[in-house]
Structure formats: structure tokens, C-alpha cells
């Protein structure tokens, strides 16, 4: 019996070291752990919990993110439910990883980078207007008043980006981007060799949107939170999403 107990304890200890899950549902309206990161040090955005969802506004063309985590976070998957409500100009919905001070990698859907709606992934300093494009290809714009799940996985120098469980791009994948009737980029999706650790984030550019159910899983990620089970408003939202398919 004693040997069994020791074995179980070692198993659970090993499992906790290997992987953790951090869940933010905004049910408690507490944003104290989160920090805002703004492109080029623009003015702060608006982040307010309404009906147990995070209501965010960014109207002036600068990307604003809410971030969490530190330089010890390395290999993980982050996902966020996003519902765009209003578009205020050329903009995008964003998910980010490997945030280390102002350096990060991020993927977005929108027309912030080019007039044509696209999906792109970039790396660089958020306080510098120049970023390195890892991937850029045409993608339909996200519809207003519709829930989407953006998901980004990083492991070593590799990454994968999904929208609603459909893989958009993976490191090394061939891609072509056309602009103005000509081929602008034709190459393979880049890698994250210089961006190996850091926290996560999500946000928006020139949008008003709702965010919910931020889930981060991976080695070294602290276990926290759980998904809502009973709240009627979130249950109704989930059922509404299912009926859309």
C-alpha cells in the first residue's frame, strides 16, 4: 500500500511538472494579473468585463493586447474566443505568444497590414513599426457578432496557428500572397528561433470586440481556473454557437 501511494504521488508530481492549464473566463471580473501592451506606446485601450465577458475597444489604429506570463514560459498553446462587434477602420483581431517585455510573436486576422483581408504572423519589437513577417496569405475577414476561436501553438522554433480548429499555417509551410495583381511574397513560413520564451496575449486593432475563455496549456504553465459550467448566459451563448454550424 505504501509503495502504491508513493508511486501515485510521483505520478502526480511528474504530471504537474510536465504540463499545466491556465483558464481565464472573466467570471470574477478580476483583471489584476493581466497587463496591457500597446503598439508604439499609444494611449491605453478600454477593457471592461460585461456579462462575464471581456469587452474591449481599440479605435485609433494601434494594436492593444492584454498579456500574462513571463520569460519562463516556453512551449505552450494559447487559445481565445473572440467575437468582433464593430470595426472602426483597417484593423485586426490578434493572438500573441513569446512576449518578453516588448518583444513578441503574434498572428492576426484582418486588413491592418494590407488593404486585402489576410492572416499573418509576425515577430519583432512592439514599440518598433518594423516587424518580420513569418506568414502572410489572403483570409476572409471575421464576421461581426460571430464567435471565433483563435489558437496559437509554439514549440521551440516552430509554431501553428488555427482559426476555429482549422489550421491556417504551420512553420515551414509554403505560402503565396498577391497584392495589386502581382505576387508579393512566395516562400515558406518562418520560425521562432530568436523568440523562444515569454508570455501570451490577445487583443485587437480598430475593433470593438468581446473575449472569453482564454486557455493556456503547456509545461511550466500554472494551473488555475476552470471553464464555466452553470452560468445561464454562457450556456446560452455556447448553444447559440452550436446552432450556427
Short mmCIF file of C-alpha atoms in Angstrom, two decimals:
data_model
loop_
_atom_site.label_atom_id
_atom_site.label_comp_id
_atom_site.label_asym_id
_atom_site.label_seq_id
_atom_site.Cartn_x
_atom_site.Cartn_y
_atom_site.Cartn_z
CA UNK A 1 0.00 0.00 0.00
CA UNK A 2 2.81 2.41 0.93
CA UNK A 3 4.57 1.69 -2.38
CA UNK A 4 1.33 2.42 -4.28
CA UNK A 5 0.88 5.75 -2.51
CA UNK A 6 4.47 6.76 -3.27
CA UNK A 7 4.01 5.76 -6.91
CA UNK A 8 0.82 7.82 -7.22
CA UNK A 9 2.49 10.81 -5.59
CA UNK A 10 5.41 10.62 -8.02
CA UNK A 11 2.99 10.33 -10.95
CA UNK A 12 1.04 13.43 -9.97
CA UNK A 13 4.23 15.37 -9.24
CA UNK A 14 5.67 14.44 -12.63
CA UNK A 15 2.40 15.33 -14.40
CA UNK A 16 2.29 18.74 -12.72
CA UNK A 17 5.84 19.46 -13.83
CA UNK A 18 5.14 18.36 -17.38
CA UNK A 19 2.00 20.36 -18.05
CA UNK A 20 -0.37 22.90 -16.61
CA UNK A 21 -3.57 24.64 -17.68
CA UNK A 22 -4.39 28.29 -17.05
CA UNK A 23 -8.01 29.28 -17.74
CA UNK A 24 -9.45 32.78 -17.65
CA UNK A 25 -13.24 33.08 -18.03
CA UNK A 26 -13.61 36.65 -16.66
CA UNK A 27 -16.43 35.39 -14.43
CA UNK A 28 -14.90 37.16 -11.41
CA UNK A 29 -14.25 40.41 -13.35
CA UNK A 30 -10.68 40.43 -11.97
CA UNK A 31 -8.04 41.70 -14.43
CA UNK A 32 -5.29 42.37 -11.88
CA UNK A 33 -2.97 39.65 -13.25
CA UNK A 34 -3.20 41.00 -16.78
CA UNK A 35 -1.08 43.82 -18.23
CA UNK A 36 -1.69 45.94 -21.31
CA UNK A 37 0.88 46.08 -24.12
CA UNK A 38 0.26 48.74 -26.75
CA UNK A 39 1.85 49.17 -30.15
CA UNK A 40 4.21 52.15 -30.20
CA UNK A 41 3.18 53.27 -26.66
CA UNK A 42 -0.21 54.65 -27.73
CA UNK A 43 -2.87 55.61 -25.19
CA UNK A 44 -4.42 52.80 -23.10
CA UNK A 45 -7.42 50.98 -24.53
CA UNK A 46 -10.72 50.10 -22.88
CA UNK A 47 -11.05 46.71 -21.16
CA UNK A 48 -14.20 46.06 -19.14
CA UNK A 49 -15.89 42.86 -18.00
CA UNK A 50 -19.56 42.87 -19.03
CA UNK A 51 -21.84 39.86 -18.52
CA UNK A 52 -18.79 37.70 -17.64
CA UNK A 53 -17.08 38.51 -20.95
CA UNK A 54 -14.28 40.97 -21.60
CA UNK A 55 -15.46 43.95 -23.65
CA UNK A 56 -12.51 45.64 -25.40
CA UNK A 57 -12.29 48.78 -27.55
CA UNK A 58 -9.39 49.99 -29.71
CA UNK A 59 -10.42 52.64 -32.22
CA UNK A 60 -7.35 54.57 -33.40
CA UNK A 61 -5.38 52.08 -35.49
CA UNK A 62 -2.94 50.96 -32.76
CA UNK A 63 -2.84 47.34 -31.64
CA UNK A 64 -3.63 46.79 -27.95
CA UNK A 65 -3.03 43.50 -26.15
CA UNK A 66 -3.77 42.12 -22.70
CA UNK A 67 -0.82 39.93 -21.65
CA UNK A 68 0.09 37.47 -18.94
CA UNK A 69 3.06 35.23 -18.17
CA UNK A 70 6.82 35.70 -18.03
CA UNK A 71 10.16 34.70 -19.56
CA UNK A 72 9.96 31.21 -18.00
CA UNK A 73 7.04 30.22 -20.25
CA UNK A 74 8.37 28.36 -23.26
CA UNK A 75 6.35 25.72 -25.12
CA UNK A 76 2.57 26.02 -24.93
CA UNK A 77 -0.73 26.51 -26.71
CA UNK A 78 -2.89 29.58 -26.14
CA UNK A 79 -6.45 29.99 -27.40
CA UNK A 80 -9.04 32.73 -27.06
CA UNK A 81 -12.71 33.04 -28.02
CA UNK A 82 -13.30 36.31 -29.85
CA UNK A 83 -16.47 37.98 -31.09
CA UNK A 84 -15.93 41.15 -33.17
CA UNK A 85 -18.76 43.63 -32.62
CA UNK A 86 -17.76 46.74 -34.56
CA UNK A 87 -14.98 47.65 -36.98
CA UNK A 88 -13.62 51.21 -36.78
CA UNK A 89 -11.28 51.16 -39.81
CA UNK A 90 -8.49 48.94 -41.08
CA UNK A 91 -7.86 46.56 -38.22
CA UNK A 92 -7.41 43.03 -36.94
CA UNK A 93 -8.03 40.52 -34.14
CA UNK A 94 -4.81 39.27 -32.57
CA UNK A 95 -3.34 36.40 -30.53
CA UNK A 96 0.26 36.55 -29.32
CA UNK A 97 2.97 34.37 -27.77
CA UNK A 98 6.56 34.53 -26.50
CA UNK A 99 6.02 38.05 -25.12
CA UNK A 100 9.21 39.21 -23.43
CA UNK A 101 8.98 42.87 -22.39
CA UNK A 102 8.03 44.49 -25.75
CA UNK A 103 9.32 41.66 -27.98
CA UNK A 104 6.83 39.06 -29.19
CA UNK A 105 5.38 36.99 -32.00
CA UNK A 106 1.74 37.41 -32.98
CA UNK A 107 -0.81 36.18 -35.51
CA UNK A 108 -3.81 38.19 -36.67
CA UNK A 109 -6.80 38.16 -39.00
CA UNK A 110 -7.79 41.43 -40.68
CA UNK A 111 -6.70 44.22 -43.01
CA UNK A 112 -4.38 46.13 -40.68
CA UNK A 113 -1.22 45.19 -42.63
CA UNK A 114 -2.65 45.24 -46.19
CA UNK A 115 -5.99 46.53 -47.57
CA UNK A 116 -6.92 42.96 -48.53
CA UNK A 117 -8.14 40.82 -45.62
CA UNK A 118 -5.40 38.38 -44.63
CA UNK A 119 -3.96 36.13 -41.97
CA UNK A 120 -0.41 36.95 -40.98
CA UNK A 121 2.13 36.05 -38.31
CA UNK A 122 4.97 38.38 -37.36
CA UNK A 123 7.80 38.81 -34.84
CA UNK A 124 9.53 41.90 -33.55
CA UNK A 125 9.52 44.75 -31.06
CA UNK A 126 6.01 46.09 -30.42
CA UNK A 127 7.48 49.58 -29.99
CA UNK A 128 9.04 49.45 -33.46
CA UNK A 129 6.91 49.79 -36.59
CA UNK A 130 9.15 47.29 -38.44
CA UNK A 131 8.31 43.61 -37.87
CA UNK A 132 9.47 40.42 -39.60
CA UNK A 133 6.73 38.55 -41.49
CA UNK A 134 6.67 34.81 -40.82
CA UNK A 135 3.49 34.21 -42.84
CA UNK A 136 1.05 36.26 -44.91
CA UNK A 137 -1.82 34.97 -47.04
CA UNK A 138 -5.35 36.01 -48.01
CA UNK A 139 -8.04 35.06 -45.46
CA UNK A 140 -11.74 36.01 -45.22
CA UNK A 141 -12.50 38.74 -42.67
CA UNK A 142 -14.08 37.66 -39.40
CA UNK A 143 -17.82 38.33 -39.39
CA UNK A 144 -19.30 40.68 -36.83
CA UNK A 145 -21.41 39.25 -33.98
CA UNK A 146 -19.92 35.79 -34.50
CA UNK A 147 -17.75 33.87 -32.04
CA UNK A 148 -14.40 32.56 -33.27
CA UNK A 149 -11.57 30.69 -31.56
CA UNK A 150 -8.03 31.79 -32.38
CA UNK A 151 -5.35 29.32 -31.28
CA UNK A 152 -1.57 29.58 -31.41
CA UNK A 153 0.88 26.80 -30.50
CA UNK A 154 4.61 27.39 -30.03
CA UNK A 155 7.25 24.69 -29.52
CA UNK A 156 10.92 25.52 -29.87
CA UNK A 157 11.33 27.40 -33.13
CA UNK A 158 8.04 26.07 -34.57
CA UNK A 159 4.51 27.44 -34.45
CA UNK A 160 1.00 26.55 -35.67
CA UNK A 161 -1.91 28.99 -35.99
CA UNK A 162 -5.58 27.89 -36.11
CA UNK A 163 -8.95 29.62 -36.58
CA UNK A 164 -11.92 27.55 -35.31
CA UNK A 165 -9.80 24.37 -35.25
CA UNK A 166 -8.83 24.85 -38.91
CA UNK A 167 -5.07 25.08 -39.29
CA UNK A 168 -4.15 28.29 -41.08
CA UNK A 169 -0.37 27.87 -41.16
CA UNK A 170 2.49 25.83 -39.73
CA UNK A 171 6.20 26.59 -39.68
CA UNK A 172 7.81 25.68 -42.99
CA UNK A 173 4.55 25.64 -44.96
CA UNK A 174 4.66 27.18 -48.45
CA UNK A 175 2.55 30.30 -48.93
CA UNK A 176 1.91 32.96 -51.58
CA UNK A 177 0.49 36.44 -51.11
CA UNK A 178 -0.87 38.50 -54.01
CA UNK A 179 -1.24 42.28 -53.85
CA UNK A 180 -2.17 44.67 -56.63
CA UNK A 181 -2.43 41.82 -59.11
CA UNK A 182 1.11 40.60 -58.56
CA UNK A 183 2.85 38.04 -56.39
CA UNK A 184 4.40 39.90 -53.45
CA UNK A 185 5.59 37.01 -51.28
CA UNK A 186 6.28 33.38 -52.21
CA UNK A 187 8.19 31.48 -49.55
CA UNK A 188 7.92 29.18 -46.54
CA UNK A 189 6.51 30.21 -43.17
CA UNK A 190 9.39 31.36 -40.97
CA UNK A 191 10.40 30.18 -37.50
CA UNK A 192 10.81 31.47 -33.96
CA UNK A 193 14.50 30.71 -33.38
CA UNK A 194 15.05 34.13 -31.72
CA UNK A 195 11.75 34.07 -29.82
CA UNK A 196 11.90 31.02 -27.54
CA UNK A 197 10.37 32.17 -24.23
CA UNK A 198 7.77 34.59 -22.95
CA UNK A 199 4.13 35.11 -22.03
CA UNK A 200 0.91 35.26 -24.05
CA UNK A 201 -1.58 37.88 -25.10
CA UNK A 202 -4.71 38.65 -27.09
CA UNK A 203 -6.17 41.86 -28.44
CA UNK A 204 -7.37 44.00 -31.31
CA UNK A 205 -6.70 46.88 -33.68
CA UNK A 206 -9.52 49.27 -34.70
CA UNK A 207 -12.22 46.95 -33.37
CA UNK A 208 -14.70 46.66 -30.56
CA UNK A 209 -14.89 43.00 -29.54
CA UNK A 210 -15.73 40.54 -26.79
CA UNK A 211 -13.20 37.98 -25.46
CA UNK A 212 -13.82 34.88 -23.37
CA UNK A 213 -12.33 31.54 -22.29
CA UNK A 214 -8.60 32.21 -22.57
CA UNK A 215 -6.92 28.80 -22.21
CA UNK A 216 -3.15 28.29 -21.95
CA UNK A 217 -1.68 24.76 -21.71
CA UNK A 218 1.90 23.60 -21.56
CA UNK A 219 4.95 22.74 -19.47
CA UNK A 220 5.52 25.25 -16.70
CA UNK A 221 2.11 26.89 -17.09
CA UNK A 222 0.46 27.38 -13.67
CA UNK A 223 -2.80 25.53 -13.08
CA UNK A 224 -5.59 28.00 -12.50
CA UNK A 225 -9.31 28.30 -13.13
CA UNK A 226 -11.85 26.17 -14.90
CA UNK A 227 -14.40 26.68 -17.64
CA UNK A 228 -17.88 27.88 -16.68
CA UNK A 229 -20.38 25.04 -16.24
CA UNK A 230 -23.56 26.51 -14.77
CA UNK A 231 -23.92 30.20 -15.76
CA UNK A 232 -27.03 30.52 -17.94
CA UNK A 233 -25.74 33.36 -20.12
CA UNK A 234 -22.61 31.49 -21.18
CA UNK A 235 -24.56 28.26 -21.64
CA UNK A 236 -26.97 30.10 -23.95
CA UNK A 237 -24.07 31.56 -25.90
CA UNK A 238 -22.49 28.13 -26.35
CA UNK A 239 -25.78 26.63 -27.56
CA UNK A 240 -26.20 29.53 -29.97
CA UNK A 241 -22.74 28.88 -31.37
CA UNK A 242 -23.54 25.20 -31.89
CA UNK A 243 -26.71 26.03 -33.80
CA UNK A 244 -24.70 28.18 -36.23
CA UNK A 245 -22.91 25.10 -37.65
#
